[in-house]
mmCIF file of C-alpha atoms in Angstrom:
data_model
loop_
_atom_site.group_PDB
_atom_site.id
_atom_site.type_symbol
_atom_site.label_atom_id
_atom_site.label_comp_id
_atom_site.label_asym_id
_atom_site.label_seq_id
_atom_site.Cartn_x
_atom_site.Cartn_y
_atom_site.Cartn_z
ATOM 1 C CA UNK A 4 86.608 95.341 80.459
ATOM 2 C CA UNK A 5 87.235 95.592 84.857
ATOM 3 C CA UNK A 6 90.049 95.865 86.599
ATOM 4 C CA UNK A 7 89.372 94.514 90.241
ATOM 5 C CA UNK A 8 92.645 95.583 90.973
ATOM 6 C CA UNK A 9 91.124 98.537 90.368
ATOM 7 C CA UNK A 10 88.295 98.262 91.806
ATOM 8 C CA UNK A 11 89.596 97.586 94.921
ATOM 9 C CA UNK A 12 91.751 100.426 95.079
ATOM 10 C CA UNK A 13 88.914 102.397 95.018
ATOM 11 C CA UNK A 14 86.822 100.485 97.292
ATOM 12 C CA UNK A 15 89.691 100.905 99.647
ATOM 13 C CA UNK A 16 89.966 104.595 99.290
ATOM 14 C CA UNK A 17 86.282 105.739 98.787
ATOM 15 C CA UNK A 18 85.068 103.130 101.656
ATOM 16 C CA UNK A 19 87.735 105.175 103.969
ATOM 17 C CA UNK A 20 87.480 108.497 103.579
ATOM 18 C CA UNK A 21 83.260 108.443 103.509
ATOM 19 C CA UNK A 22 82.986 106.167 106.561
ATOM 20 C CA UNK A 23 84.396 109.664 109.310
ATOM 21 C CA UNK A 24 82.194 111.508 106.604
ATOM 22 C CA UNK A 25 78.534 112.729 107.811
ATOM 23 C CA UNK A 26 77.488 109.819 105.860
ATOM 24 C CA UNK A 27 77.693 107.198 107.914
ATOM 25 C CA UNK A 28 75.790 109.464 110.383
ATOM 26 C CA UNK A 29 73.050 110.355 108.315
ATOM 27 C CA UNK A 30 72.073 106.038 107.762
ATOM 28 C CA UNK A 31 72.305 105.912 111.337
ATOM 29 C CA UNK A 32 69.656 108.265 111.830
ATOM 30 C CA UNK A 33 68.122 107.201 108.509
ATOM 31 C CA UNK A 34 67.736 103.825 109.327
ATOM 32 C CA UNK A 35 67.227 103.968 113.213
ATOM 33 C CA UNK A 36 63.880 105.867 112.243
ATOM 34 C CA UNK A 37 62.636 103.666 109.571
ATOM 35 C CA UNK A 38 62.761 100.215 108.233
ATOM 36 C CA UNK A 39 66.496 99.883 107.241
ATOM 37 C CA UNK A 40 65.530 98.583 102.943
ATOM 38 C CA UNK A 41 63.739 102.306 102.015
ATOM 39 C CA UNK A 42 65.873 104.275 103.795
ATOM 40 C CA UNK A 43 69.221 102.190 101.610
ATOM 41 C CA UNK A 44 66.958 101.380 98.344
ATOM 42 C CA UNK A 45 67.077 106.119 98.365
ATOM 43 C CA UNK A 46 71.417 105.766 99.728
ATOM 44 C CA UNK A 47 72.006 104.158 97.061
ATOM 45 C CA UNK A 48 70.772 106.147 94.513
ATOM 46 C CA UNK A 49 72.244 109.288 95.137
ATOM 47 C CA UNK A 50 74.808 107.538 95.698
ATOM 48 C CA UNK A 51 74.797 106.040 91.853
ATOM 49 C CA UNK A 52 73.917 109.370 90.818
ATOM 50 C CA UNK A 53 77.071 110.819 92.446
ATOM 51 C CA UNK A 54 79.317 108.598 90.897
ATOM 52 C CA UNK A 55 77.945 108.945 87.399
ATOM 53 C CA UNK A 56 79.140 112.449 87.268
ATOM 54 C CA UNK A 57 82.037 112.338 89.004
ATOM 55 C CA UNK A 58 83.486 109.477 86.689
ATOM 56 C CA UNK A 59 81.916 111.469 83.953
ATOM 57 C CA UNK A 60 83.917 114.410 85.050
ATOM 58 C CA UNK A 61 86.897 112.479 86.621
ATOM 59 C CA UNK A 62 87.212 110.757 82.715
ATOM 60 C CA UNK A 63 86.630 114.315 80.637
ATOM 61 C CA UNK A 64 90.545 114.936 82.503
ATOM 62 C CA UNK A 65 91.977 112.135 80.696
ATOM 63 C CA UNK A 66 91.636 114.153 77.078
ATOM 64 C CA UNK A 67 94.984 116.573 79.558
ATOM 65 C CA UNK A 68 98.194 115.670 78.688
ATOM 66 C CA UNK A 69 98.796 113.179 81.487
ATOM 67 C CA UNK A 70 101.601 115.355 83.184
ATOM 68 C CA UNK A 71 99.354 117.689 84.005
ATOM 69 C CA UNK A 72 96.619 115.329 85.491
ATOM 70 C CA UNK A 73 99.052 113.175 87.190
ATOM 71 C CA UNK A 74 99.799 116.698 89.486
ATOM 72 C CA UNK A 75 95.925 117.781 89.198
ATOM 73 C CA UNK A 76 95.699 114.740 90.890
ATOM 74 C CA UNK A 77 98.132 114.536 92.779
ATOM 75 C CA UNK A 78 97.029 118.027 94.677
ATOM 76 C CA UNK A 79 93.555 117.384 95.435
ATOM 77 C CA UNK A 80 94.386 114.048 97.144
ATOM 78 C CA UNK A 81 96.317 116.204 98.992
ATOM 79 C CA UNK A 82 93.857 118.841 99.518
ATOM 80 C CA UNK A 83 92.001 116.351 100.437
ATOM 81 C CA UNK A 84 94.099 113.611 103.478
ATOM 82 C CA UNK A 85 94.389 117.963 104.867
ATOM 83 C CA UNK A 86 90.847 118.158 104.625
ATOM 84 C CA UNK A 87 90.679 114.739 106.038
ATOM 85 C CA UNK A 88 93.103 115.627 109.424
ATOM 86 C CA UNK A 89 92.556 119.621 110.184
ATOM 87 C CA UNK A 90 88.228 118.740 110.059
ATOM 88 C CA UNK A 91 86.592 120.068 112.801
ATOM 89 C CA UNK A 92 84.205 117.212 114.560
ATOM 90 C CA UNK A 93 80.958 118.026 113.185
ATOM 91 C CA UNK A 94 76.683 117.829 115.056
ATOM 92 C CA UNK A 95 74.773 115.373 113.936
ATOM 93 C CA UNK A 96 72.333 117.519 111.330
ATOM 94 C CA UNK A 97 68.385 116.972 111.511
ATOM 95 C CA UNK A 98 66.526 114.281 109.573
ATOM 96 C CA UNK A 99 62.898 115.516 109.001
ATOM 97 C CA UNK A 100 60.636 112.666 110.021
ATOM 98 C CA UNK A 101 57.733 111.920 106.940
ATOM 99 C CA UNK A 102 54.435 111.994 107.727
ATOM 100 C CA UNK A 103 54.281 108.452 105.929
ATOM 101 C CA UNK A 104 56.247 105.861 106.292
ATOM 102 C CA UNK A 105 55.535 104.139 102.724
ATOM 103 C CA UNK A 106 59.183 102.944 101.279
ATOM 104 C CA UNK A 107 58.612 106.056 98.027
ATOM 105 C CA UNK A 108 58.756 108.753 101.517
ATOM 106 C CA UNK A 109 60.927 107.185 103.349
ATOM 107 C CA UNK A 110 63.470 105.942 99.706
ATOM 108 C CA UNK A 111 63.248 110.269 99.475
ATOM 109 C CA UNK A 112 63.928 111.501 102.181
ATOM 110 C CA UNK A 113 67.267 109.202 102.257
ATOM 111 C CA UNK A 114 68.124 110.330 98.815
ATOM 112 C CA UNK A 115 67.337 113.503 99.191
ATOM 113 C CA UNK A 116 69.334 114.098 102.203
ATOM 114 C CA UNK A 117 73.068 112.488 101.161
ATOM 115 C CA UNK A 118 72.166 113.808 96.927
ATOM 116 C CA UNK A 119 72.522 117.722 98.875
ATOM 117 C CA UNK A 120 74.706 115.710 101.136
ATOM 118 C CA UNK A 121 77.477 114.939 99.265
ATOM 119 C CA UNK A 122 77.478 117.483 95.909
ATOM 120 C CA UNK A 123 81.156 117.836 95.589
ATOM 121 C CA UNK A 124 81.579 116.092 98.877
ATOM 122 C CA UNK A 125 85.591 115.097 99.514
ATOM 123 C CA UNK A 126 84.897 110.870 98.086
ATOM 124 C CA UNK A 127 82.530 112.181 94.845
ATOM 125 C CA UNK A 128 85.997 114.635 93.765
ATOM 126 C CA UNK A 129 88.379 111.508 94.882
ATOM 127 C CA UNK A 130 85.783 109.585 92.969
ATOM 128 C CA UNK A 131 86.461 112.061 89.541
ATOM 129 C CA UNK A 132 90.519 112.424 90.335
ATOM 130 C CA UNK A 133 91.084 108.261 90.582
ATOM 131 C CA UNK A 134 88.456 107.775 87.576
ATOM 132 C CA UNK A 135 90.886 110.497 85.551
ATOM 133 C CA UNK A 136 93.917 108.499 87.284
ATOM 134 C CA UNK A 137 93.408 104.834 86.253
ATOM 135 C CA UNK A 138 90.940 105.998 83.137
ATOM 136 C CA UNK A 139 88.793 103.111 83.654
ATOM 137 C CA UNK A 140 85.596 104.251 84.055
ATOM 138 C CA UNK A 141 83.341 101.085 84.329
ATOM 139 C CA UNK A 142 85.848 99.847 87.185
ATOM 140 C CA UNK A 143 85.939 102.920 88.929
ATOM 141 C CA UNK A 144 82.795 103.038 89.327
ATOM 142 C CA UNK A 145 81.954 100.124 90.598
ATOM 143 C CA UNK A 146 84.491 100.414 92.802
ATOM 144 C CA UNK A 147 82.928 104.440 94.533
ATOM 145 C CA UNK A 148 79.204 102.674 93.732
ATOM 146 C CA UNK A 149 80.475 99.205 96.193
ATOM 147 C CA UNK A 150 82.632 101.271 99.117
ATOM 148 C CA UNK A 151 79.417 104.042 99.207
ATOM 149 C CA UNK A 152 76.879 100.940 99.174
ATOM 150 C CA UNK A 153 78.874 99.748 102.113
ATOM 151 C CA UNK A 154 79.644 102.170 103.897
ATOM 152 C CA UNK A 155 75.923 103.843 104.035
ATOM 153 C CA UNK A 156 74.934 100.032 104.794
ATOM 154 C CA UNK A 157 76.552 100.078 108.576
ATOM 155 C CA UNK A 158 75.784 103.453 109.169
ATOM 156 C CA UNK A 159 71.974 102.184 108.443
ATOM 157 C CA UNK A 160 72.405 98.920 109.912
ATOM 158 C CA UNK A 161 75.394 99.208 112.505
ATOM 159 C CA UNK A 162 77.105 102.714 113.202
ATOM 160 C CA UNK A 163 76.635 102.136 116.626
ATOM 161 C CA UNK A 164 77.733 98.811 117.216
ATOM 162 C CA UNK A 165 81.750 99.630 114.362
ATOM 163 C CA UNK A 166 81.974 103.629 116.635
ATOM 164 C CA UNK A 167 82.444 101.264 120.075
ATOM 165 C CA UNK A 168 85.826 99.761 118.301
ATOM 166 C CA UNK A 169 86.883 101.256 116.171
ATOM 167 C CA UNK A 170 87.624 105.331 117.252
ATOM 168 C CA UNK A 171 85.986 107.858 114.525
ATOM 169 C CA UNK A 172 88.845 109.205 114.240
ATOM 170 C CA UNK A 173 91.182 106.219 113.879
ATOM 171 C CA UNK A 174 89.295 105.660 110.664
ATOM 172 C CA UNK A 175 90.656 109.441 109.648
ATOM 173 C CA UNK A 176 93.961 108.684 109.794
ATOM 174 C CA UNK A 177 93.559 105.703 107.577
ATOM 175 C CA UNK A 178 91.755 107.270 105.107
ATOM 176 C CA UNK A 179 93.346 110.401 104.890
ATOM 177 C CA UNK A 180 97.296 108.454 105.361
ATOM 178 C CA UNK A 181 96.295 105.989 102.500
ATOM 179 C CA UNK A 182 95.083 109.841 100.077
ATOM 180 C CA UNK A 183 98.736 111.241 101.251
ATOM 181 C CA UNK A 184 99.800 108.388 99.447
ATOM 182 C CA UNK A 185 98.671 108.631 96.400
ATOM 183 C CA UNK A 186 98.966 111.736 95.860
ATOM 184 C CA UNK A 187 102.694 111.515 96.133
ATOM 185 C CA UNK A 188 102.671 108.638 94.028
ATOM 186 C CA UNK A 189 101.048 110.573 91.737
ATOM 187 C CA UNK A 190 103.225 113.675 91.926
ATOM 188 C CA UNK A 191 105.470 112.247 91.117
ATOM 189 C CA UNK A 192 104.488 110.821 87.699
ATOM 190 C CA UNK A 193 103.754 113.756 86.813
ATOM 191 C CA UNK A 194 107.058 114.743 87.799
ATOM 192 C CA UNK A 195 108.974 111.921 86.743
ATOM 193 C CA UNK A 196 106.690 111.218 83.742
#
């Protein structure tokens, strides 16, 4: 059964963590060059693949003792917060322009770019952690997919506008604070259990 609370929490955490990531920049670059709906179709499909893999990995973690899982999840959230706070700014990645602008070429370019760039990314690891923490793969998967799609849509359609009003450093700090809070909560549960 779906849990609206879990979906909302996962959506918020993944959304905030993904906003300062290279996906928004890649979506912005692709969206500026190609038809937005074609780009979004490819990007959305790639994110579904990533979330399915992350939720499967997180579901395997639920087979371990709960105290150990809480400790691992807490440490991984802590590492994720540190990665966000201490990462260096990256330049925009080069995106090759497909020879033709057909749906399959453009969506395929978006799919391959996100599939390669996001594999093993922070949000994929976070999704696995959340799947292990909440033992609700459907709600976690839905929240993560919706968050990733939202960030991709923002990047494709309005990334430049968002960054005019909300500094990237502020978004990164908010995401790190949320992850730090989740780390403290998970570690507390591991110790108190």
